[in-house]
Coordinates of C-alpha atoms and ligand atoms in Angstrom, one line a residue:
M1 CA 0.0 0.0 0.0
T2 CA 2.7 2.5 1.0
E3 CA 4.7 1.2 -2.0
N4 CA 1.9 2.2 -4.3
K5 CA 1.5 5.5 -2.6
A6 CA 5.1 6.3 -3.2
K7 CA 4.9 5.1 -6.7
Y8 CA 2.0 7.1 -7.8
Q9 CA 1.4 10.1 -5.4
H10 CA 3.8 12.5 -6.9
L11 CA 1.9 13.9 -10.0
A12 CA 3.9 13.2 -13.2
P13 CA 4.5 16.1 -15.6
E14 CA 2.3 14.3 -18.1
T15 CA -0.6 14.2 -15.6
L16 CA -0.2 17.9 -14.9
E17 CA 0.0 18.8 -18.5
F18 CA -3.1 16.7 -19.3
I19 CA -5.3 18.6 -16.8
G20 CA -3.5 21.9 -17.5
S21 CA -5.7 22.9 -20.4
P22 CA -9.1 22.1 -21.8
R23 CA -9.3 18.7 -23.5
K24 CA -10.8 17.9 -26.8
M25 CA -12.5 14.7 -28.0
L26 CA -11.3 12.2 -30.5
I27 CA -13.1 11.9 -33.9
D28 CA -11.4 10.3 -36.9
N29 CA -8.0 10.5 -35.1
E30 CA -8.4 14.3 -34.7
W31 CA -8.8 16.2 -31.5
V32 CA -11.9 18.3 -31.9
A33 CA -14.2 20.6 -29.9
S34 CA -17.9 20.3 -30.0
S35 CA -19.5 21.9 -33.1
S36 CA -21.5 24.1 -30.6
K37 CA -18.2 24.9 -28.7
E38 CA -20.0 23.9 -25.5
T39 CA -17.9 22.3 -22.8
I40 CA -18.5 20.7 -19.4
N41 CA -16.2 20.8 -16.4
T42 CA -14.9 17.6 -14.8
I43 CA -14.1 17.9 -11.1
N44 CA -12.1 16.3 -8.5
P45 CA -14.6 14.9 -6.0
A46 CA -12.0 14.9 -3.2
N47 CA -12.1 18.7 -3.0
S48 CA -14.7 19.8 -5.6
T49 CA -12.2 21.8 -7.7
V50 CA -12.3 21.9 -11.5
L51 CA -9.7 19.6 -13.1
T52 CA -10.3 20.7 -16.7
S53 CA -13.1 20.9 -19.2
V54 CA -14.2 18.6 -22.1
P55 CA -16.4 19.1 -25.1
S56 CA -20.1 18.5 -24.8
A57 CA -20.9 16.5 -27.9
N58 CA -24.3 17.1 -29.5
E59 CA -26.3 15.2 -32.1
T60 CA -24.2 16.7 -34.9
D61 CA -20.9 15.7 -33.2
V62 CA -22.2 12.1 -32.6
D63 CA -23.3 12.0 -36.3
T64 CA -19.7 13.0 -37.4
A65 CA -18.3 10.3 -35.2
V66 CA -20.7 7.7 -36.7
R67 CA -19.7 8.7 -40.3
A68 CA -16.0 8.5 -39.4
A69 CA -16.5 5.1 -37.9
R70 CA -18.7 3.8 -40.8
N71 CA -16.2 5.1 -43.3
A72 CA -13.3 3.3 -41.5
F73 CA -15.3 0.1 -41.2
N74 CA -16.3 0.0 -44.9
N75 CA -13.1 1.3 -46.4
Y76 CA -10.3 -0.5 -44.5
W77 CA -11.0 -2.0 -41.1
K78 CA -13.5 -4.6 -42.3
N79 CA -11.5 -6.0 -45.2
D80 CA -8.0 -4.7 -45.3
V81 CA -6.9 -5.3 -41.6
S82 CA -6.4 -9.0 -40.8
P83 CA -7.3 -10.5 -37.4
A84 CA -3.6 -10.8 -36.7
Q85 CA -3.0 -7.1 -37.4
R86 CA -6.0 -6.3 -35.1
A87 CA -4.4 -8.4 -32.4
N88 CA -1.1 -6.6 -32.8
L89 CA -2.7 -3.2 -32.4
L90 CA -4.5 -4.4 -29.3
F91 CA -1.2 -5.8 -27.8
K92 CA 0.5 -2.6 -28.7
L93 CA -2.1 -0.5 -27.0
A94 CA -1.8 -2.7 -23.8
D95 CA 1.9 -2.1 -23.9
L96 CA 1.5 1.6 -24.1
M97 CA -1.0 1.5 -21.2
E98 CA 1.6 -0.3 -19.1
R99 CA 4.3 2.3 -20.1
D100 CA 1.9 5.1 -19.0
T101 CA 0.3 3.4 -16.0
K102 CA 1.4 6.1 -13.6
V103 CA -0.4 8.8 -15.6
L104 CA -3.5 6.7 -16.0
V105 CA -3.6 5.8 -12.3
Q106 CA -3.2 9.5 -11.3
L107 CA -5.8 10.7 -13.8
E108 CA -8.3 8.1 -12.6
T109 CA -7.7 9.0 -8.9
L110 CA -8.1 12.8 -9.6
D111 CA -11.2 12.4 -11.7
N112 CA -13.0 9.7 -9.9
G113 CA -11.6 10.1 -6.4
K114 CA -10.7 6.4 -5.8
P115 CA -7.5 5.6 -3.9
L116 CA -4.3 5.2 -5.9
E117 CA -4.0 1.5 -5.1
K118 CA -7.5 0.8 -6.3
A119 CA -7.0 2.9 -9.4
A120 CA -3.8 1.0 -10.1
F121 CA -5.8 -2.3 -9.8
D122 CA -8.3 -0.9 -12.4
I123 CA -5.7 0.2 -14.9
E124 CA -3.9 -3.2 -14.6
G125 CA -7.2 -4.9 -15.1
A126 CA -7.9 -2.9 -18.2
S127 CA -4.6 -3.7 -19.9
N128 CA -5.1 -7.4 -19.0
H129 CA -8.5 -7.3 -20.5
L130 CA -7.0 -5.9 -23.7
K131 CA -4.4 -8.6 -23.9
Y132 CA -7.0 -11.3 -23.3
Y133 CA -9.1 -10.1 -26.2
A134 CA -6.1 -9.5 -28.4
G135 CA -5.7 -13.2 -28.2
W136 CA -9.2 -13.8 -29.3
A137 CA -8.9 -11.7 -32.5
T138 CA -7.4 -14.6 -34.3
K139 CA -9.7 -17.3 -32.9
I140 CA -13.2 -16.2 -33.8
E141 CA -14.3 -19.2 -35.8
G142 CA -17.6 -20.4 -37.3
S143 CA -18.6 -24.0 -37.9
T144 CA -19.8 -26.4 -40.5
V145 CA -23.2 -27.8 -40.0
P146 CA -24.3 -31.3 -41.3
V147 CA -27.4 -31.0 -43.5
D148 CA -28.8 -33.0 -46.5
S149 CA -26.3 -34.5 -49.0
G150 CA -25.4 -32.2 -51.9
K151 CA -25.3 -29.2 -49.6
L152 CA -22.7 -27.6 -47.5
V153 CA -23.5 -25.1 -44.7
Y154 CA -21.0 -23.1 -42.9
T155 CA -21.4 -20.3 -40.4
Q156 CA -19.1 -17.4 -39.8
K157 CA -19.0 -14.7 -37.1
E158 CA -18.9 -11.1 -38.5
P159 CA -18.4 -7.8 -36.8
L160 CA -21.6 -5.8 -36.3
G161 CA -20.1 -2.6 -37.8
V162 CA -20.3 0.5 -35.7
V163 CA -20.9 0.0 -32.0
G164 CA -21.6 2.6 -29.3
L165 CA -20.1 2.0 -25.9
I166 CA -21.7 4.0 -23.0
V167 CA -19.9 3.6 -19.7
P168 CA -20.3 4.8 -16.1
W169 CA -18.1 6.7 -13.7
N170 CA -17.4 4.1 -11.0
F171 CA -14.7 2.1 -12.9
P172 CA -14.1 4.5 -15.7
L173 CA -11.3 3.0 -17.8
M174 CA -11.9 -0.6 -16.7
I175 CA -15.5 -0.8 -17.8
A176 CA -14.5 1.1 -21.0
M177 CA -12.1 -1.7 -21.7
W178 CA -14.6 -4.4 -20.9
K179 CA -16.3 -3.1 -24.0
L180 CA -13.6 -1.7 -26.3
A181 CA -11.4 -4.7 -26.2
P182 CA -13.9 -7.3 -27.4
A183 CA -15.6 -4.8 -29.7
L184 CA -12.2 -4.1 -31.5
A185 CA -11.1 -7.8 -31.3
C186 CA -14.2 -8.7 -33.2
G187 CA -13.5 -6.1 -35.9
N188 CA -15.9 -3.3 -35.1
C189 CA -15.4 0.4 -35.2
C190 CA -16.3 2.1 -32.0
I191 CA -17.8 5.3 -30.5
L192 CA -16.9 5.4 -26.8
K193 CA -18.7 7.7 -24.4
P194 CA -17.2 8.0 -21.0
A195 CA -19.4 9.3 -18.1
E196 CA -19.5 13.1 -17.9
Q197 CA -18.0 12.9 -14.4
T198 CA -14.9 10.9 -15.4
P199 CA -13.8 11.5 -19.0
L200 CA -10.1 11.9 -18.5
T201 CA -8.7 8.4 -18.6
A202 CA -10.7 7.6 -21.8
L203 CA -9.3 10.7 -23.5
Y204 CA -5.8 9.8 -22.4
L205 CA -6.4 6.3 -23.9
G206 CA -7.3 8.2 -27.1
K207 CA -3.7 9.5 -27.3
L208 CA -2.4 6.0 -26.9
I209 CA -4.8 4.7 -29.5
I210 CA -3.3 7.1 -32.0
E211 CA 0.2 6.2 -30.9
A212 CA -0.5 2.5 -31.2
G213 CA -1.3 3.1 -34.9
F214 CA -5.1 2.5 -35.0
P215 CA -6.4 3.8 -38.4
A216 CA -8.6 7.0 -38.2
G217 CA -12.2 6.4 -37.3
V218 CA -11.7 3.0 -35.7
V219 CA -12.1 4.4 -32.2
N220 CA -13.8 7.6 -31.6
I221 CA -14.3 9.1 -28.1
V222 CA -17.1 11.5 -27.6
T223 CA -17.6 13.4 -24.3
G224 CA -20.7 14.9 -22.8
G225 CA -23.8 14.1 -20.7
G226 CA -26.2 11.3 -21.0
I227 CA -28.4 13.9 -22.7
P228 CA -27.5 15.0 -25.3
T229 CA -24.5 12.7 -26.1
G230 CA -25.6 9.3 -24.9
Q231 CA -29.1 9.9 -26.2
A232 CA -27.9 10.9 -29.6
M233 CA -26.0 7.6 -29.8
T234 CA -28.9 5.5 -28.7
Q235 CA -31.2 7.1 -31.3
H236 CA -28.7 7.2 -34.1
M237 CA -29.8 5.2 -37.2
G238 CA -26.2 4.4 -38.1
I239 CA -25.1 2.7 -34.9
D240 CA -25.5 -1.1 -35.0
K241 CA -25.3 -1.8 -31.3
I242 CA -25.1 -0.1 -27.9
S243 CA -23.3 -1.7 -25.1
F244 CA -24.2 0.0 -21.8
T245 CA -23.3 -0.1 -18.1
G246 CA -25.1 2.0 -15.7
S247 CA -28.4 2.4 -14.0
T248 CA -31.5 0.3 -14.7
E249 CA -33.4 3.4 -15.5
V250 CA -31.1 4.6 -18.2
G251 CA -30.9 0.9 -19.5
R252 CA -34.6 1.1 -20.1
S253 CA -34.4 4.3 -22.0
I254 CA -31.7 2.8 -24.2
L255 CA -33.9 -0.1 -25.1
E256 CA -36.6 2.4 -25.9
G257 CA -34.2 4.5 -28.1
A258 CA -33.2 1.3 -29.9
A259 CA -36.8 0.3 -30.4
R260 CA -37.7 3.7 -31.8
S261 CA -34.8 4.0 -34.2
N262 CA -33.1 1.2 -36.1
L263 CA -33.7 -1.7 -33.6
K264 CA -30.0 -1.7 -32.9
K265 CA -28.8 -4.5 -30.7
V266 CA -28.4 -3.6 -27.0
S267 CA -26.5 -5.3 -24.2
L268 CA -27.0 -4.0 -20.7
E269 CA -25.0 -4.3 -17.5
L270 CA -27.2 -2.7 -14.9
G271 CA -27.6 -2.4 -11.2
G272 CA -27.6 -4.9 -8.4
K273 CA -28.6 -5.6 -4.8
S274 CA -26.3 -8.6 -4.2
P275 CA -26.9 -10.9 -1.3
N276 CA -23.9 -12.0 0.7
V277 CA -24.9 -15.0 2.8
I278 CA -22.9 -16.2 5.8
F279 CA -23.7 -19.6 7.3
D280 CA -22.6 -20.4 10.8
D281 CA -20.5 -23.3 9.5
A282 CA -18.3 -21.0 7.4
N283 CA -14.6 -20.2 8.0
L284 CA -15.6 -17.2 10.0
E285 CA -12.2 -15.5 9.9
E286 CA -12.2 -15.5 6.1
A287 CA -15.8 -14.5 5.8
L288 CA -15.4 -11.6 8.3
N289 CA -12.2 -10.3 6.7
S290 CA -13.9 -10.0 3.4
L291 CA -16.9 -8.3 4.7
P292 CA -15.7 -4.7 5.0
W293 CA -14.6 -4.7 1.3
S294 CA -17.7 -6.5 0.0
S295 CA -19.7 -3.9 1.8
F296 CA -17.8 -0.7 1.2
Y297 CA -15.4 -1.2 -1.8
N298 CA -15.1 1.8 -4.0
S299 CA -17.1 3.8 -1.4
G300 CA -20.0 1.5 -2.2
Q301 CA -20.2 2.7 -5.8
E302 CA -20.0 -0.8 -7.3
C303 CA -22.7 -2.7 -9.1
T304 CA -21.8 -6.0 -7.4
L305 CA -21.6 -4.6 -3.9
G306 CA -22.7 -7.1 -1.3
S307 CA -25.2 -4.6 0.0
R308 CA -27.6 -7.1 1.6
V309 CA -25.8 -9.3 4.1
Y310 CA -27.6 -12.2 5.6
V311 CA -26.0 -13.9 8.6
Q312 CA -27.1 -17.0 10.3
E313 CA -28.6 -16.3 13.7
S314 CA -25.9 -17.8 16.0
I315 CA -23.0 -15.7 14.5
F316 CA -25.1 -12.5 13.9
D317 CA -23.9 -10.5 16.9
K318 CA -20.3 -11.4 16.4
T319 CA -20.4 -10.5 12.7
L320 CA -22.0 -7.1 13.4
E321 CA -19.6 -6.3 16.1
F322 CA -16.7 -7.1 13.8
L323 CA -18.0 -5.1 10.9
K324 CA -18.7 -2.1 13.2
K325 CA -15.1 -2.2 14.4
K326 CA -13.7 -2.5 10.9
A327 CA -15.9 0.3 9.6
A328 CA -14.7 2.6 12.4
A329 CA -11.0 1.7 11.5
M330 CA -11.4 2.4 7.8
T331 CA -9.5 5.5 6.6
I332 CA -11.3 7.9 4.5
G333 CA -9.7 10.6 2.4
N334 CA -8.2 12.0 -0.8
G335 CA -7.4 9.2 -3.2
L336 CA -3.9 10.6 -3.6
D337 CA -3.3 9.7 0.1
N338 CA -4.3 6.1 -0.7
P339 CA -6.9 5.7 2.1
D340 CA -9.3 2.8 2.3
L341 CA -12.2 4.8 1.0
G342 CA -12.3 7.9 -1.3
P343 CA -15.1 10.3 -1.8
M344 CA -18.4 9.7 -3.5
I345 CA -18.3 10.7 -7.2
S346 CA -20.4 13.9 -6.9
E347 CA -22.5 16.1 -4.6
E348 CA -25.6 14.7 -6.3
Q349 CA -24.6 11.1 -5.6
L350 CA -23.7 12.0 -2.0
E351 CA -27.1 13.6 -1.5
T352 CA -28.9 10.6 -3.1
V353 CA -27.2 8.3 -0.6
I354 CA -27.8 10.5 2.4
N355 CA -31.4 10.6 1.4
Y356 CA -31.5 6.7 1.4
I357 CA -30.0 6.8 4.8
Q358 CA -32.8 9.1 6.0
V359 CA -35.4 6.9 4.5
G360 CA -33.8 3.9 6.1
K361 CA -34.2 5.5 9.5
Q362 CA -37.7 6.6 8.8
E363 CA -38.8 3.2 7.7
G364 CA -37.5 1.6 10.9
A365 CA -34.2 0.2 10.1
T366 CA -31.6 0.5 12.9
L367 CA -28.6 2.6 12.1
V368 CA -25.7 0.8 13.8
Y369 CA -22.8 2.8 12.4
G370 CA -22.0 5.8 10.3
G371 CA -24.6 7.6 8.3
A372 CA -23.1 11.1 8.1
R373 CA -21.1 13.2 5.7
C374 CA -17.5 13.6 6.8
N375 CA -16.7 17.1 8.0
G376 CA -13.5 18.9 9.0
S377 CA -10.7 18.7 6.5
L378 CA -12.9 16.5 4.3
S379 CA -15.8 18.9 4.1
S380 CA -14.8 20.3 0.7
G381 CA -15.1 16.8 -0.9
Y382 CA -18.0 14.4 -1.1
F383 CA -17.1 12.0 1.7
L384 CA -19.4 9.8 3.5
E385 CA -18.9 7.4 6.5
P386 CA -19.3 3.7 5.9
T387 CA -22.8 3.0 7.1
I388 CA -24.3 -0.1 8.7
F389 CA -28.0 -0.8 9.2
T390 CA -29.8 -3.8 10.6
T391 CA -33.4 -4.8 9.9
Q392 CA -35.6 -7.8 9.6
N393 CA -38.0 -6.0 7.4
E394 CA -37.5 -7.1 3.8
N395 CA -39.9 -4.6 2.3
I396 CA -38.2 -1.3 3.2
T397 CA -36.6 0.8 0.6
I398 CA -32.9 0.3 1.6
V399 CA -33.3 -3.4 1.4
R400 CA -34.9 -3.3 -2.1
E401 CA -33.2 -0.5 -4.0
E402 CA -29.7 0.0 -5.2
I403 CA -28.1 2.8 -3.1
F404 CA -24.7 3.0 -4.8
G405 CA -23.0 4.2 -1.7
P406 CA -21.1 2.8 1.3
V407 CA -24.3 1.5 3.0
V408 CA -24.9 -2.1 3.9
V409 CA -28.0 -3.7 5.5
I410 CA -27.5 -6.8 7.7
S411 CA -30.2 -9.2 8.5
K412 CA -30.5 -12.6 10.2
F413 CA -31.7 -15.9 8.9
D414 CA -32.5 -19.3 10.5
D415 CA -31.9 -21.9 7.9
F416 CA -31.0 -22.7 4.3
D417 CA -34.4 -22.2 2.8
E418 CA -34.9 -18.8 4.4
A419 CA -31.5 -17.7 3.2
V420 CA -32.3 -18.6 -0.4
R421 CA -35.7 -17.0 -0.2
K422 CA -34.3 -13.8 1.1
A423 CA -31.3 -13.8 -1.3
N424 CA -33.8 -14.1 -4.2
A425 CA -36.3 -11.5 -2.9
T426 CA -35.0 -8.8 -5.3
E427 CA -35.7 -7.6 -8.8
Y428 CA -32.0 -7.7 -9.4
G429 CA -29.8 -10.7 -10.2
L430 CA -26.2 -9.5 -10.8
A431 CA -24.2 -11.5 -8.2
A432 CA -24.4 -13.4 -4.9
A433 CA -22.0 -14.9 -2.4
V434 CA -22.2 -17.7 0.0
W435 CA -19.8 -18.6 2.9
T436 CA -20.0 -22.1 4.2
S437 CA -17.7 -25.1 4.8
D438 CA -20.4 -27.5 3.7
L439 CA -19.7 -28.3 0.1
S440 CA -23.1 -29.7 -0.7
K441 CA -24.7 -26.6 0.8
A442 CA -22.5 -24.4 -1.3
H443 CA -23.6 -26.2 -4.4
R444 CA -27.2 -26.2 -3.5
F445 CA -27.0 -22.5 -2.9
A446 CA -25.2 -21.8 -6.1
Q447 CA -27.9 -23.7 -8.0
A448 CA -30.9 -22.0 -6.2
V449 CA -29.8 -18.4 -6.3
D450 CA -31.0 -16.2 -9.2
A451 CA -27.7 -14.4 -10.0
G452 CA -25.4 -14.3 -13.0
T453 CA -22.3 -14.8 -10.8
V454 CA -22.1 -16.7 -7.6
W455 CA -19.0 -16.6 -5.3
V456 CA -18.4 -19.4 -2.8
N457 CA -16.2 -18.4 0.0
G458 CA -15.0 -15.3 -1.8
Y459 CA -16.3 -12.0 -3.1
D460 CA -15.8 -9.8 -6.1
L461 CA -13.6 -12.3 -8.0
F462 CA -13.2 -11.3 -11.6
D463 CA -11.1 -12.5 -14.6
A464 CA -11.2 -11.4 -18.2
S465 CA -11.9 -15.0 -19.2
V466 CA -15.0 -15.5 -16.9
P467 CA -18.5 -14.4 -18.3
F468 CA -20.0 -11.6 -16.2
G469 CA -23.5 -10.2 -16.5
G470 CA -26.9 -10.0 -14.7
F471 CA -30.1 -12.0 -14.5
K472 CA -33.5 -10.4 -14.1
Q473 CA -33.4 -6.5 -14.1
S474 CA -29.6 -6.5 -13.8
G475 CA -29.3 -6.6 -17.5
N476 CA -28.8 -8.8 -20.5
G477 CA -25.8 -10.3 -22.3
K478 CA -22.6 -11.5 -20.8
E479 CA -19.4 -9.6 -21.0
M480 CA -15.9 -11.2 -20.7
G481 CA -14.7 -14.6 -21.7
K482 CA -15.9 -16.3 -24.8
S483 CA -19.4 -14.9 -24.2
G484 CA -18.0 -11.4 -24.9
I485 CA -17.4 -12.4 -28.5
D486 CA -21.1 -13.0 -29.0
L487 CA -21.9 -9.4 -27.9
Y488 CA -19.9 -8.0 -30.8
T489 CA -20.5 -10.4 -33.7
R490 CA -23.4 -11.5 -35.8
E491 CA -23.6 -15.1 -37.1
K492 CA -24.1 -15.7 -40.8
S493 CA -25.2 -19.1 -42.2
V494 CA -24.1 -19.8 -45.8
W495 CA -25.7 -22.6 -47.9
I496 CA -23.9 -24.1 -50.8
V497 CA -25.6 -26.5 -53.2
F498 CA -23.2 -28.7 -55.2
Ligands
NAP1 P1 -26.3 6.5 -15.5 O1 -27.1 7.7 -15.6 O2 -27.0 5.2 -15.8 O3 -25.0 6.7 -16.4 C1 -24.3 5.7 -17.1 C2 -23.9 6.2 -18.4 O4 -25.0 6.4 -19.2 C3 -23.2 7.5 -18.4 O5 -22.2 7.5 -19.4 C4 -24.3 8.5 -18.6 O6 -23.9 9.7 -19.1 C5 -25.1 7.7 -19.7 N1 -26.5 8.2 -19.8 C6 -27.2 8.8 -18.9 N2 -28.5 9.0 -19.4 C7 -28.4 8.6 -20.7 C8 -29.4 8.5 -21.7 N3 -30.7 9.0 -21.6 N4 -29.1 7.9 -22.9 C9 -27.9 7.4 -23.1 N5 -26.9 7.4 -22.1 C10 -27.2 8.0 -21.0 O7 -25.7 6.3 -14.1 P2 -25.4 7.5 -13.1 O8 -26.3 8.6 -13.2 O9 -24.0 7.8 -13.3 O10 -25.6 6.8 -11.7 C11 -26.9 6.6 -11.2 C12 -27.1 5.2 -10.7 O11 -26.8 4.3 -11.7 C13 -26.3 4.9 -9.5 O12 -26.7 5.4 -8.4 C14 -26.3 3.4 -9.6 O13 -27.4 2.9 -9.1 C15 -26.3 3.1 -11.1 N6 -25.0 2.8 -11.6 C16 -24.7 1.5 -11.9 C17 -23.4 1.2 -12.4 C18 -23.0 -0.2 -12.8 O14 -21.9 -0.5 -12.8 N7 -24.0 -1.1 -13.0 C19 -22.5 2.2 -12.7 C20 -22.8 3.5 -12.4 C21 -24.1 3.8 -12.0 P3 -23.5 10.9 -18.1 O15 -23.1 10.3 -16.8 O16 -22.4 11.5 -18.8 O17 -24.7 11.7 -17.9
MG2 MG1 -14.4 14.0 -12.2

């Protein structure tokens, strides 16, 4: 930890230069302003100061980006760049990201607020993802299908064409890469929209994309708010697919935009309210040590957060005491000081979460720890204490809705059936965890829980090779692994009569 602080804390000249003047966005390998000249500020949530400004892309700008992408796709990317050449470009980009890790880590910490060590984890994850999909570029195969004699049928997987990638602010570069890497490996041209709160690492990546040698128009990066920029992408007739990560509400509006325009394909990675279930036969030390992080990681701004903890009756008090003590010991501060928890992303998000805390109290949950905005030297940023509630009421708002802050709700259960019933009592289905030493119970739980990812005796385990995506209202489509290829290709069947 201290090592990473020393490695990244002193701002590099490139970092200072990057935030030292207004940024432009990347269209057709050119750095451009918005056609309206409008800009938006991006701020440092640790102290609410403006870092720099970025263009606010409107419908016209999005249209220019789509034309550049389509032109690149039709005129060279589709036919003239071989899978091996695509792979080389992706490997080259990963190398450049590794070369410039320090700058990327610092920009992510400044823009998003997350601690340096956590930002470093994200940047490393992003370049690993790129390398994983670079390997796939040369292995996207079709099949031959046995049919009647005198006929041959083969299938092939083709790129979709121009894809729009809309990403959130909680893991800015990492989630961008979850989309960009497979989309490019499959041979698509891309329009990437980072969240308005955190555009900086995506724009720095744009520099590296040019340096790596990607032809013009293959990757375009447009900045701006959900409205107008994201909406213009969703409704554009020339975009073949939108891949989105963010709120369920915006996910719905993207499906609507697709339905009303060209029926573009849509994959959605949405919210969650993931159950973290601890049985009394678990290795308690391991379960407890994981609990502060599964409850508060990234200041709770994480779609897989274990925000509903269910603990078997006999170990409930001990678990609660432990978490209270750990929450009190967590350091909170400016990400550049590498604390345990950084700020919330914005004043707005902080207010939303504080409002949830009020509602939790009003609806009868017991506030056991935290619940307040941090003051003193932290009052100029958007800092919130890690917060613990207990309740046995399953119907209250803080048990049902995604809060997206460092707020965890802990409840008791008696037996296996009650644990499963409670775990599944949600409209979401992104992830779930179970802690037990009983192998058969672990398997039975994994089978019974309605979640796209299940962790047994662990939490938040990810790998570029393992499919990730939600059931129910947590979304559709699986990112990562081989499944990620299906999101960015279409399958053609060819019949030959001989
Ligand atoms: P959000 O509004 O869903 O934002 C995600 C992305 O979608 C951003 O790039 C956003 O742009 C864009 N967007 C917003 N409105 C759009 C529209 N009408 N059409 C197309 N794109 C649009 O999420 P948020 O406001 O940042 O956070 C709100 C809640 O979303 C959180 O409290 C949390 O519950 C959830 N969330 C989930 C995840 C996740 O990983 N599943 C991540 C972040 C947030 P701008 O941000 O630039 O406006
Ligand atoms: Mg910011």
